[in-house]
Short mmCIF file of N, CA and C in Angstrom, two decimals:
data_model
loop_
_atom_site.label_atom_id
_atom_site.label_comp_id
_atom_site.label_asym_id
_atom_site.label_seq_id
_atom_site.Cartn_x
_atom_site.Cartn_y
_atom_site.Cartn_z
N MET A 1 5.90 7.52 -9.05
CA MET A 1 5.34 8.36 -8.90
C MET A 1 5.31 7.61 -6.75
N ASP A 2 5.75 8.99 -5.82
CA ASP A 2 6.16 9.24 -4.78
C ASP A 2 5.09 7.48 -4.30
N LEU A 3 5.26 6.74 -3.59
CA LEU A 3 4.31 5.86 -2.61
C LEU A 3 3.46 6.07 -2.03
N LEU A 4 3.94 7.73 -1.36
CA LEU A 4 2.90 8.21 -0.12
C LEU A 4 2.22 9.75 -0.64
N SER A 5 1.98 9.82 -2.21
CA SER A 5 1.69 10.68 -2.56
C SER A 5 -0.02 10.46 -2.50
N GLY A 6 -1.27 11.47 -2.69
CA GLY A 6 -2.54 11.75 -2.42
C GLY A 6 -3.10 10.61 -3.77
N PRO A 7 -3.01 10.40 -4.92
CA PRO A 7 -3.29 9.29 -5.88
C PRO A 7 -3.17 8.08 -5.15
N VAL A 8 -2.02 7.58 -4.47
CA VAL A 8 -1.54 6.32 -4.48
C VAL A 8 -2.35 6.13 -2.95
N LEU A 9 -2.37 6.64 -1.73
CA LEU A 9 -3.06 6.53 -0.96
C LEU A 9 -4.38 6.42 -1.33
N VAL A 10 -4.93 7.05 -2.09
CA VAL A 10 -6.80 7.08 -2.64
C VAL A 10 -6.44 5.45 -2.86
N LEU A 11 -5.89 5.05 -3.81
CA LEU A 11 -6.12 3.45 -4.69
C LEU A 11 -5.86 2.73 -3.73
N LEU A 12 -4.64 3.20 -2.57
CA LEU A 12 -4.64 1.67 -1.51
C LEU A 12 -5.98 1.87 0.07
N ALA A 13 -6.13 3.02 -0.14
CA ALA A 13 -7.08 2.98 0.81
C ALA A 13 -8.67 2.48 0.18
N TRP A 14 -8.58 2.10 -1.22
CA TRP A 14 -10.28 1.44 -1.62
C TRP A 14 -10.12 0.30 -1.15
N ILE A 15 -9.60 -0.12 -1.12
CA ILE A 15 -9.07 -1.72 -0.76
C ILE A 15 -9.98 -2.24 0.85
N PRO A 16 -9.55 -1.26 1.53
CA PRO A 16 -10.11 -2.26 3.12
C PRO A 16 -11.74 -0.74 2.90
N LEU A 17 -11.79 -0.22 2.06
CA LEU A 17 -13.49 0.96 2.16
C LEU A 17 -14.27 -0.20 1.56
N VAL A 18 -13.71 -1.04 0.24
CA VAL A 18 -14.90 -2.17 -0.23
C VAL A 18 -14.93 -3.33 0.63
N LEU A 19 -14.37 -3.78 1.26
CA LEU A 19 -14.42 -4.45 2.47
C LEU A 19 -14.90 -4.40 3.38
N GLY A 20 -15.19 -2.81 4.30
CA GLY A 20 -16.32 -2.47 4.84
C GLY A 20 -17.12 -2.28 4.37
N LEU A 21 -17.73 -1.33 3.02
CA LEU A 21 -18.72 -1.82 2.76
C LEU A 21 -19.69 -3.00 2.48
N PHE A 22 -18.80 -3.85 1.97
CA PHE A 22 -19.58 -5.87 1.96
C PHE A 22 -20.29 -5.99 3.32
N LEU A 23 -19.41 -5.27 4.63
CA LEU A 23 -20.11 -5.99 5.56
C LEU A 23 -21.57 -4.97 6.24
N VAL A 24 -21.69 -3.92 5.12
CA VAL A 24 -22.59 -3.31 5.97
C VAL A 24 -23.84 -3.29 4.85
N VAL A 25 -24.03 -3.79 3.48
CA VAL A 25 -24.35 -3.43 2.59
C VAL A 25 -24.86 -4.78 1.87
N PRO A 26 -26.01 -5.28 1.19
CA PRO A 26 -25.91 -6.87 0.81
C PRO A 26 -24.92 -6.87 -0.67
N ALA A 27 -24.71 -7.27 -0.58
CA ALA A 27 -22.95 -7.92 -1.64
C ALA A 27 -22.99 -7.33 -3.32
N ARG A 28 -24.36 -7.37 -3.57
CA ARG A 28 -24.72 -6.78 -4.85
C ARG A 28 -24.93 -5.28 -4.85
N LEU A 29 -25.63 -4.90 -3.85
CA LEU A 29 -24.54 -3.43 -3.98
C LEU A 29 -23.40 -3.02 -3.43
N ALA A 30 -23.03 -3.85 -2.90
CA ALA A 30 -21.45 -3.47 -2.58
C ALA A 30 -20.54 -3.91 -4.00
N VAL A 31 -20.69 -4.04 -4.51
CA VAL A 31 -20.10 -4.43 -5.79
C VAL A 31 -20.50 -3.52 -6.82
N LEU A 32 -21.83 -2.89 -7.06
CA LEU A 32 -21.88 -2.05 -7.73
C LEU A 32 -21.29 -0.84 -7.74
N VAL A 33 -21.30 -0.51 -5.42
CA VAL A 33 -20.69 0.51 -5.84
C VAL A 33 -19.15 0.91 -5.78
N ALA A 34 -18.78 -0.36 -5.42
CA ALA A 34 -17.15 -0.44 -5.26
C ALA A 34 -17.05 -0.08 -6.56
N MET A 35 -17.33 -0.94 -7.70
CA MET A 35 -16.84 -0.30 -9.41
C MET A 35 -17.12 0.74 -9.54
N LEU A 36 -18.86 0.87 -9.65
CA LEU A 36 -18.81 2.66 -10.19
C LEU A 36 -18.48 3.20 -9.48
N GLY A 37 -18.07 3.54 -8.10
CA GLY A 37 -17.34 4.38 -7.58
C GLY A 37 -15.92 4.71 -7.81
N ALA A 38 -15.34 2.95 -8.52
CA ALA A 38 -13.59 3.34 -8.80
C ALA A 38 -13.93 4.15 -9.75
N TRP A 39 -14.61 3.89 -10.66
CA TRP A 39 -14.73 4.64 -11.78
C TRP A 39 -14.76 5.91 -11.81
N LEU A 40 -15.75 6.31 -11.32
CA LEU A 40 -16.31 7.75 -10.59
C LEU A 40 -15.02 8.71 -10.14
N PHE A 41 -15.03 7.49 -9.23
CA PHE A 41 -13.60 8.65 -8.23
C PHE A 41 -12.18 8.18 -7.83
N LEU A 42 -12.03 7.11 -8.70
CA LEU A 42 -10.80 7.01 -7.88
C LEU A 42 -9.68 7.85 -9.32
N PRO A 43 -8.39 8.36 -8.23
CA PRO A 43 -7.82 8.83 -9.54
C PRO A 43 -7.19 8.29 -10.69
N MET A 44 -7.15 9.16 -11.74
CA MET A 44 -6.21 8.27 -12.88
C MET A 44 -5.05 7.40 -12.70
N SER A 45 -4.10 8.58 -12.09
CA SER A 45 -2.62 7.85 -11.72
C SER A 45 -2.55 6.18 -11.12
N GLY A 46 -1.90 6.01 -11.90
CA GLY A 46 -1.63 4.57 -11.07
C GLY A 46 -0.19 4.03 -10.74
N ILE A 47 -0.26 2.78 -10.02
CA ILE A 47 1.55 2.65 -9.77
C ILE A 47 2.07 1.62 -10.72
N ARG A 48 3.13 1.94 -11.23
CA ARG A 48 3.86 1.06 -12.21
C ARG A 48 4.81 0.33 -11.01
N LEU A 49 4.43 -1.14 -11.33
CA LEU A 49 5.68 -1.88 -10.73
C LEU A 49 6.26 -2.77 -11.89
N PRO A 50 7.90 -2.51 -11.55
CA PRO A 50 8.30 -3.40 -12.84
C PRO A 50 8.53 -5.05 -12.34
N GLY A 51 7.74 -5.50 -13.34
CA GLY A 51 7.84 -6.70 -13.99
C GLY A 51 5.90 -7.50 -13.20
N PHE A 52 5.93 -6.59 -12.54
CA PHE A 52 4.31 -6.51 -12.43
C PHE A 52 3.17 -5.97 -13.00
N PRO A 53 2.07 -6.49 -13.30
CA PRO A 53 0.66 -5.27 -13.89
C PRO A 53 0.79 -3.95 -13.07
N ASP A 54 0.17 -3.52 -13.92
CA ASP A 54 0.34 -1.63 -13.23
C ASP A 54 -0.83 -1.62 -12.56
N ILE A 55 -0.79 -0.78 -11.30
CA ILE A 55 -2.27 -1.20 -10.05
C ILE A 55 -2.49 0.34 -10.72
N THR A 56 -3.89 0.04 -11.02
CA THR A 56 -5.08 1.05 -11.58
C THR A 56 -5.78 1.13 -10.61
N LYS A 57 -6.97 1.96 -10.92
CA LYS A 57 -8.05 1.83 -10.68
C LYS A 57 -8.87 0.81 -10.57
N MET A 58 -8.89 0.52 -12.09
CA MET A 58 -9.31 -0.77 -12.24
C MET A 58 -9.05 -2.21 -11.83
N SER A 59 -7.66 -2.07 -11.26
CA SER A 59 -7.45 -3.30 -10.84
C SER A 59 -7.57 -3.55 -9.54
N VAL A 60 -7.75 -2.00 -8.73
CA VAL A 60 -7.45 -1.35 -7.38
C VAL A 60 -9.07 -2.42 -7.13
N ALA A 61 -10.00 -1.88 -7.60
CA ALA A 61 -12.04 -2.14 -7.63
C ALA A 61 -12.31 -3.32 -8.31
N CYS A 62 -11.23 -4.33 -9.21
CA CYS A 62 -11.55 -5.52 -9.60
C CYS A 62 -10.77 -6.44 -8.60
N THR A 63 -9.76 -5.93 -8.00
CA THR A 63 -9.10 -7.24 -6.61
C THR A 63 -9.52 -6.95 -4.99
N SER A 64 -10.34 -5.54 -4.96
CA SER A 64 -11.00 -5.57 -3.26
C SER A 64 -12.49 -6.37 -4.10
N VAL A 65 -12.98 -6.05 -5.05
CA VAL A 65 -14.46 -6.73 -4.83
C VAL A 65 -14.21 -8.41 -4.87
N MET A 66 -12.78 -8.74 -5.80
CA MET A 66 -12.80 -10.21 -5.60
C MET A 66 -12.56 -10.55 -4.01
N LEU A 67 -11.91 -10.12 -3.57
CA LEU A 67 -11.21 -10.12 -2.21
C LEU A 67 -12.22 -10.49 -1.07
N ALA A 68 -13.23 -9.59 -0.92
CA ALA A 68 -14.60 -9.12 -0.51
C ALA A 68 -14.79 -10.59 -0.92
N THR A 69 -15.53 -10.89 -2.42
CA THR A 69 -16.45 -11.97 -2.62
C THR A 69 -15.61 -13.21 -1.81
N ALA A 70 -14.32 -13.40 -1.76
CA ALA A 70 -13.69 -14.86 -1.39
C ALA A 70 -13.88 -14.65 0.18
N LEU A 71 -13.77 -13.48 0.61
CA LEU A 71 -13.77 -13.16 2.11
C LEU A 71 -15.33 -13.65 2.52
N PHE A 72 -16.34 -12.90 1.79
CA PHE A 72 -17.79 -12.50 2.40
C PHE A 72 -18.51 -12.94 1.57
N ASP A 73 -19.00 -13.62 0.84
CA ASP A 73 -19.90 -14.03 0.00
C ASP A 73 -18.88 -14.99 -0.72
N SER A 74 -18.32 -16.31 -0.20
CA SER A 74 -17.88 -17.03 -0.99
C SER A 74 -18.30 -18.05 -1.80
N SER A 75 -19.26 -18.28 -1.41
CA SER A 75 -20.66 -19.38 -2.24
C SER A 75 -20.95 -19.01 -3.61
N ARG A 76 -20.40 -17.51 -3.89
CA ARG A 76 -20.87 -16.94 -5.65
C ARG A 76 -19.83 -17.87 -6.40
N PHE A 77 -18.65 -17.99 -5.33
CA PHE A 77 -18.17 -19.14 -6.88
C PHE A 77 -18.53 -20.06 -6.55
N LEU A 78 -19.11 -20.72 -5.57
CA LEU A 78 -19.42 -22.23 -5.76
C LEU A 78 -21.02 -22.53 -7.02
N ARG A 79 -21.15 -21.30 -6.90
CA ARG A 79 -22.75 -21.39 -7.81
C ARG A 79 -22.22 -21.48 -9.37
N LEU A 80 -21.71 -20.45 -9.50
CA LEU A 80 -21.14 -20.41 -10.96
C LEU A 80 -21.07 -21.48 -11.48
N ARG A 81 -21.29 -21.63 -12.51
CA ARG A 81 -21.18 -22.67 -13.81
C ARG A 81 -20.67 -22.28 -14.67
N PRO A 82 -19.44 -22.40 -15.50
CA PRO A 82 -18.93 -21.52 -17.00
C PRO A 82 -19.85 -22.14 -18.27
N SER A 83 -20.20 -21.45 -19.24
CA SER A 83 -20.70 -22.14 -20.46
C SER A 83 -20.11 -21.44 -21.43
N LEU A 84 -20.67 -22.17 -22.78
CA LEU A 84 -19.99 -22.09 -23.61
C LEU A 84 -20.22 -20.34 -24.18
N VAL A 85 -20.83 -19.78 -23.37
CA VAL A 85 -20.92 -18.21 -23.34
C VAL A 85 -19.33 -17.47 -23.07
N ASP A 86 -18.99 -18.05 -22.22
CA ASP A 86 -17.63 -17.22 -21.43
C ASP A 86 -16.79 -17.15 -22.00
N ALA A 87 -16.61 -18.30 -23.46
CA ALA A 87 -15.65 -19.22 -23.82
C ALA A 87 -14.58 -17.44 -24.59
N PRO A 88 -15.57 -16.94 -25.46
CA PRO A 88 -14.87 -15.78 -25.54
C PRO A 88 -14.15 -14.87 -24.89
N VAL A 89 -14.77 -14.77 -23.64
CA VAL A 89 -13.82 -13.81 -22.92
C VAL A 89 -12.15 -14.40 -21.92
N VAL A 90 -12.42 -15.98 -22.04
CA VAL A 90 -11.35 -16.90 -21.81
C VAL A 90 -10.57 -16.82 -23.06
N ILE A 91 -10.74 -16.23 -24.02
CA ILE A 91 -9.84 -16.75 -24.84
C ILE A 91 -9.21 -15.38 -25.15
N TRP A 92 -10.24 -14.41 -25.02
CA TRP A 92 -9.14 -13.29 -24.88
C TRP A 92 -8.38 -12.95 -24.16
N CYS A 93 -8.71 -13.47 -22.68
CA CYS A 93 -7.88 -12.75 -22.03
C CYS A 93 -6.75 -14.28 -21.43
N PHE A 94 -7.16 -15.42 -22.32
CA PHE A 94 -5.92 -15.84 -21.82
C PHE A 94 -4.90 -16.83 -23.26
N VAL A 95 -5.75 -16.99 -24.46
CA VAL A 95 -5.14 -17.41 -25.76
C VAL A 95 -4.67 -16.25 -25.96
N VAL A 96 -5.06 -15.01 -26.27
CA VAL A 96 -4.19 -13.86 -27.27
C VAL A 96 -3.83 -13.36 -26.83
N PRO A 97 -2.90 -13.28 -25.47
CA PRO A 97 -2.04 -12.49 -25.05
C PRO A 97 -0.90 -12.88 -25.39
N MET A 98 -1.02 -14.83 -25.53
CA MET A 98 0.29 -15.84 -25.46
C MET A 98 0.31 -15.64 -26.45
N ALA A 99 -0.76 -16.26 -27.35
CA ALA A 99 -0.49 -16.16 -28.85
C ALA A 99 0.34 -14.99 -29.27
N SER A 100 -0.19 -14.09 -29.21
CA SER A 100 0.71 -12.57 -29.65
C SER A 100 1.71 -12.39 -29.55
N ALA A 101 2.56 -12.63 -28.22
CA ALA A 101 3.77 -12.29 -27.78
C ALA A 101 4.58 -13.59 -28.58
N ILE A 102 3.75 -15.44 -28.17
CA ILE A 102 4.81 -15.71 -29.14
C ILE A 102 5.04 -15.43 -30.12
N SER A 103 3.95 -15.48 -31.24
CA SER A 103 4.16 -14.98 -32.58
C SER A 103 4.85 -13.80 -32.81
N ALA A 104 5.10 -12.70 -32.04
CA ALA A 104 5.75 -11.98 -32.15
C ALA A 104 7.00 -11.89 -32.21
N GLY A 105 7.55 -13.14 -31.07
CA GLY A 105 9.11 -13.57 -30.99
C GLY A 105 9.11 -12.73 -29.65
N TRP A 106 8.50 -12.37 -28.97
CA TRP A 106 8.83 -11.71 -27.36
C TRP A 106 9.36 -12.85 -26.10
N GLY A 107 8.85 -13.85 -26.60
CA GLY A 107 8.53 -15.08 -25.48
C GLY A 107 7.73 -15.58 -24.34
N VAL A 108 7.94 -16.20 -23.76
CA VAL A 108 6.80 -16.72 -22.30
C VAL A 108 6.59 -15.52 -21.80
N TYR A 109 7.80 -15.04 -20.91
CA TYR A 109 7.05 -13.74 -20.15
C TYR A 109 6.43 -12.39 -20.60
N GLU A 110 6.92 -12.07 -22.00
CA GLU A 110 6.14 -10.77 -22.18
C GLU A 110 4.21 -11.38 -22.48
N GLY A 111 4.16 -13.29 -22.29
CA GLY A 111 2.61 -13.15 -22.70
C GLY A 111 1.92 -13.23 -21.54
N VAL A 112 3.27 -13.56 -20.43
CA VAL A 112 2.60 -14.42 -19.42
C VAL A 112 1.94 -12.52 -18.64
N SER A 113 2.67 -11.64 -18.95
CA SER A 113 2.57 -10.08 -18.74
C SER A 113 1.80 -9.32 -19.76
N GLY A 114 1.63 -10.10 -20.58
CA GLY A 114 0.34 -9.32 -21.32
C GLY A 114 -1.04 -9.89 -20.82
N LEU A 115 -0.82 -11.91 -20.52
CA LEU A 115 -2.28 -12.21 -19.90
C LEU A 115 -2.57 -11.65 -18.66
N ALA A 116 -1.87 -11.26 -17.60
CA ALA A 116 -1.94 -10.90 -15.98
C ALA A 116 -2.56 -9.17 -16.48
N THR A 117 -2.38 -8.63 -17.41
CA THR A 117 -2.76 -7.18 -17.95
C THR A 117 -4.39 -7.30 -18.59
N GLN A 118 -4.51 -8.68 -19.35
CA GLN A 118 -5.87 -8.93 -19.82
C GLN A 118 -6.45 -8.86 -18.86
N VAL A 119 -5.97 -10.11 -17.83
CA VAL A 119 -6.91 -10.86 -17.19
C VAL A 119 -7.64 -9.80 -16.02
N ILE A 120 -6.48 -8.74 -15.66
CA ILE A 120 -6.95 -7.91 -14.92
C ILE A 120 -8.65 -6.54 -15.00
N SER A 121 -7.59 -6.61 -16.64
CA SER A 121 -8.49 -5.47 -17.21
C SER A 121 -10.01 -6.09 -18.07
N TRP A 122 -10.19 -7.30 -17.86
CA TRP A 122 -10.90 -7.98 -18.73
C TRP A 122 -11.46 -8.54 -17.90
N GLY A 123 -11.22 -10.15 -17.24
CA GLY A 123 -11.50 -11.11 -17.04
C GLY A 123 -11.90 -10.96 -15.73
N MET A 124 -11.79 -10.38 -15.02
CA MET A 124 -11.85 -10.02 -13.64
C MET A 124 -13.29 -8.96 -14.02
N PRO A 125 -13.74 -8.27 -14.54
CA PRO A 125 -14.76 -7.51 -14.14
C PRO A 125 -15.67 -8.24 -15.02
N TYR A 126 -15.34 -9.04 -16.06
CA TYR A 126 -16.53 -9.82 -16.45
C TYR A 126 -16.34 -10.90 -15.52
N LEU A 127 -15.95 -11.76 -14.62
CA LEU A 127 -16.28 -12.35 -13.79
C LEU A 127 -17.09 -12.09 -12.24
N VAL A 128 -16.85 -10.67 -12.20
CA VAL A 128 -17.83 -9.91 -11.40
C VAL A 128 -19.06 -10.13 -11.91
N GLY A 129 -19.48 -9.05 -13.24
CA GLY A 129 -20.54 -9.44 -13.51
C GLY A 129 -21.25 -11.05 -13.60
N ARG A 130 -21.10 -11.52 -13.55
CA ARG A 130 -20.92 -13.04 -13.54
C ARG A 130 -21.25 -13.65 -12.58
N LEU A 131 -20.69 -13.61 -11.64
CA LEU A 131 -21.25 -14.06 -10.34
C LEU A 131 -22.31 -12.87 -9.57
N TYR A 132 -22.71 -11.77 -10.19
CA TYR A 132 -23.22 -10.75 -9.18
C TYR A 132 -24.25 -10.35 -10.24
N TYR A 133 -24.54 -10.36 -11.16
CA TYR A 133 -25.59 -9.97 -12.20
C TYR A 133 -26.02 -10.80 -13.92
N SER A 134 -26.51 -11.81 -12.97
CA SER A 134 -26.86 -13.00 -14.18
C SER A 134 -27.88 -12.99 -14.53
N THR A 135 -29.17 -12.55 -14.00
CA THR A 135 -30.49 -12.39 -13.68
C THR A 135 -31.23 -11.62 -14.85
N PRO A 136 -32.16 -11.50 -14.99
CA PRO A 136 -32.63 -10.08 -16.05
C PRO A 136 -32.78 -9.53 -14.84
N GLU A 137 -33.54 -9.57 -13.88
CA GLU A 137 -33.87 -8.10 -12.60
C GLU A 137 -32.10 -7.73 -12.06
N ASP A 138 -31.33 -8.56 -11.87
CA ASP A 138 -29.86 -8.32 -11.89
C ASP A 138 -29.21 -6.93 -12.96
N ILE A 139 -29.66 -7.26 -14.50
CA ILE A 139 -29.25 -6.94 -15.33
C ILE A 139 -29.80 -5.22 -15.51
N ARG A 140 -30.71 -5.38 -14.71
CA ARG A 140 -31.99 -4.01 -15.18
C ARG A 140 -31.38 -3.07 -13.69
N PHE A 141 -30.97 -3.75 -12.39
CA PHE A 141 -30.73 -3.09 -11.02
C PHE A 141 -29.03 -2.25 -11.84
N LEU A 142 -28.67 -2.92 -12.59
CA LEU A 142 -27.28 -2.40 -13.27
C LEU A 142 -27.34 -1.19 -14.06
N ALA A 143 -28.19 -1.67 -15.03
CA ALA A 143 -28.02 -0.74 -16.59
C ALA A 143 -28.54 -0.09 -15.22
N ARG A 144 -29.62 0.49 -14.43
CA ARG A 144 -30.25 2.05 -13.90
C ARG A 144 -29.30 2.44 -12.83
N ALA A 145 -28.15 1.64 -12.26
CA ALA A 145 -27.14 2.17 -11.54
C ALA A 145 -25.81 2.74 -12.47
N ILE A 146 -25.58 2.50 -13.79
CA ILE A 146 -25.19 2.77 -14.58
C ILE A 146 -25.50 4.07 -14.90
N VAL A 147 -26.67 4.33 -15.56
CA VAL A 147 -27.51 5.27 -15.99
C VAL A 147 -26.65 6.31 -14.89
N ILE A 148 -27.52 6.39 -13.41
CA ILE A 148 -27.36 7.52 -12.21
C ILE A 148 -26.10 7.49 -12.26
N SER A 149 -25.13 6.40 -12.10
CA SER A 149 -23.54 6.93 -11.79
C SER A 149 -22.97 7.66 -13.08
N GLY A 150 -23.54 7.60 -14.41
CA GLY A 150 -23.22 8.67 -15.36
C GLY A 150 -23.68 9.94 -15.46
N LEU A 151 -25.16 9.92 -14.72
CA LEU A 151 -25.59 11.40 -14.73
C LEU A 151 -24.69 11.93 -13.27
N LEU A 152 -24.53 11.00 -12.30
CA LEU A 152 -23.74 11.99 -10.88
C LEU A 152 -22.61 12.43 -11.64
N GLY A 153 -21.48 11.36 -12.60
CA GLY A 153 -19.93 11.93 -12.77
C GLY A 153 -20.61 12.96 -13.97
N LEU A 154 -21.15 13.43 -14.61
CA LEU A 154 -21.88 14.41 -15.22
C LEU A 154 -21.51 15.56 -15.10
N PHE A 155 -22.29 15.45 -13.73
CA PHE A 155 -22.57 16.82 -12.49
C PHE A 155 -21.75 16.26 -11.97
N ALA A 156 -20.90 15.78 -11.53
CA ALA A 156 -19.77 15.91 -10.48
C ALA A 156 -18.59 16.59 -11.63
N GLY A 157 -18.79 16.24 -12.75
CA GLY A 157 -17.40 16.47 -13.65
C GLY A 157 -17.78 18.40 -14.07
N ARG A 158 -19.16 18.70 -13.92
CA ARG A 158 -19.18 19.74 -14.74
C ARG A 158 -19.34 20.92 -13.38
N ALA A 159 -19.53 20.49 -11.71
CA ALA A 159 -19.04 21.15 -10.75
C ALA A 159 -17.47 21.20 -10.88
N HIS A 160 -16.58 20.59 -11.07
CA HIS A 160 -15.50 20.05 -10.54
C HIS A 160 -14.45 21.31 -11.54
N ALA A 161 -14.87 21.01 -13.05
CA ALA A 161 -14.91 22.10 -13.97
C ALA A 161 -15.59 23.66 -13.36
N GLN A 162 -16.26 24.23 -13.13
CA GLN A 162 -16.47 25.10 -13.04
C GLN A 162 -15.61 25.95 -11.60
N ALA A 163 -15.23 24.69 -10.47
CA ALA A 163 -14.86 25.13 -9.24
C ALA A 163 -13.02 25.21 -9.82
N ASP A 164 -12.14 24.71 -10.65
CA ASP A 164 -11.02 24.83 -11.24
C ASP A 164 -11.05 24.25 -12.87
N PRO A 165 -11.58 25.08 -13.63
CA PRO A 165 -11.70 24.90 -15.20
C PRO A 165 -10.03 24.26 -15.36
N ARG A 166 -8.67 24.58 -14.92
CA ARG A 166 -7.19 24.18 -15.73
C ARG A 166 -7.47 22.57 -15.30
N ALA A 167 -7.87 21.75 -14.32
CA ALA A 167 -7.78 20.62 -14.24
C ALA A 167 -8.64 19.85 -14.74
N ALA A 168 -9.72 20.58 -15.12
CA ALA A 168 -10.68 20.20 -16.21
C ALA A 168 -10.32 20.41 -18.03
N GLY A 169 -9.39 20.79 -17.74
CA GLY A 169 -8.82 20.99 -19.27
C GLY A 169 -9.20 22.17 -19.92
N VAL A 170 -9.46 23.16 -19.15
CA VAL A 170 -10.14 24.83 -20.19
C VAL A 170 -8.69 26.10 -19.58
N ALA A 171 -8.78 26.28 -20.15
CA ALA A 171 -7.88 27.11 -19.32
C ALA A 171 -8.42 28.58 -20.10
N THR A 172 -8.83 29.88 -19.08
CA THR A 172 -9.50 30.83 -19.55
C THR A 172 -8.11 32.32 -19.46
N SER A 173 -8.50 32.87 -20.50
CA SER A 173 -7.50 34.54 -20.44
C SER A 173 -8.88 35.44 -20.34
N ARG A 174 -8.60 36.52 -20.51
CA ARG A 174 -9.37 37.81 -20.09
C ARG A 174 -10.18 38.02 -21.29
N ARG A 175 -9.16 37.35 -22.69
CA ARG A 175 -9.70 37.70 -23.72
C ARG A 175 -11.23 36.42 -23.94
N ARG A 176 -10.42 34.94 -23.81
CA ARG A 176 -11.47 34.20 -24.38
C ARG A 176 -11.22 33.02 -23.71
N SER A 177 -12.00 31.73 -23.56
CA SER A 177 -11.92 30.41 -23.09
C SER A 177 -10.90 29.81 -24.77
N HIS A 178 -9.87 29.05 -23.76
CA HIS A 178 -9.71 27.91 -24.95
C HIS A 178 -9.92 26.54 -24.50
N ARG A 179 -10.34 25.44 -25.19
CA ARG A 179 -10.93 23.94 -24.62
C ARG A 179 -9.41 23.36 -25.14
N PHE A 180 -8.98 22.46 -23.89
CA PHE A 180 -7.69 21.24 -24.74
C PHE A 180 -8.67 19.72 -24.52
N ALA A 181 -8.80 19.29 -26.02
CA ALA A 181 -8.87 17.71 -26.08
C ALA A 181 -8.94 17.62 -27.10
#
């Protein structure tokens, strides 16, 4: 993919946008807008870099939130207390990729590559959740926001499908419509 294409520029522009968001709204709301906004509005395409994990909307969202947290709300990291509840995620992100790669005969390099992918895909979102949504009140706030963003995504997707049916996976002809999926 061309590094100056629209989707790539949108992915890269998300990082300063999230940093700015942390400056103007409370951190808990900034995290929510950054993560759900990325999931709803960032492009599905990503950037493939040989030897590194792909740059996707999830990696950009998590990295930008973690960077903003480190810069503007670093006390969150100090308040975090790991517990036994975190063990499954630690095992899933660190032990499983390495054990799978070694047992399959792929070696340490593939294990580290799988580890990085797991940490970005599963570990960082989990850590963001542990940092910002740990009380019942926080979880209610998050649940409401997920429902609202789901409805927003539903209506935005429907409006997009009506504006450009081909982009939404619907091809029309004079006689009938065909849905691809």
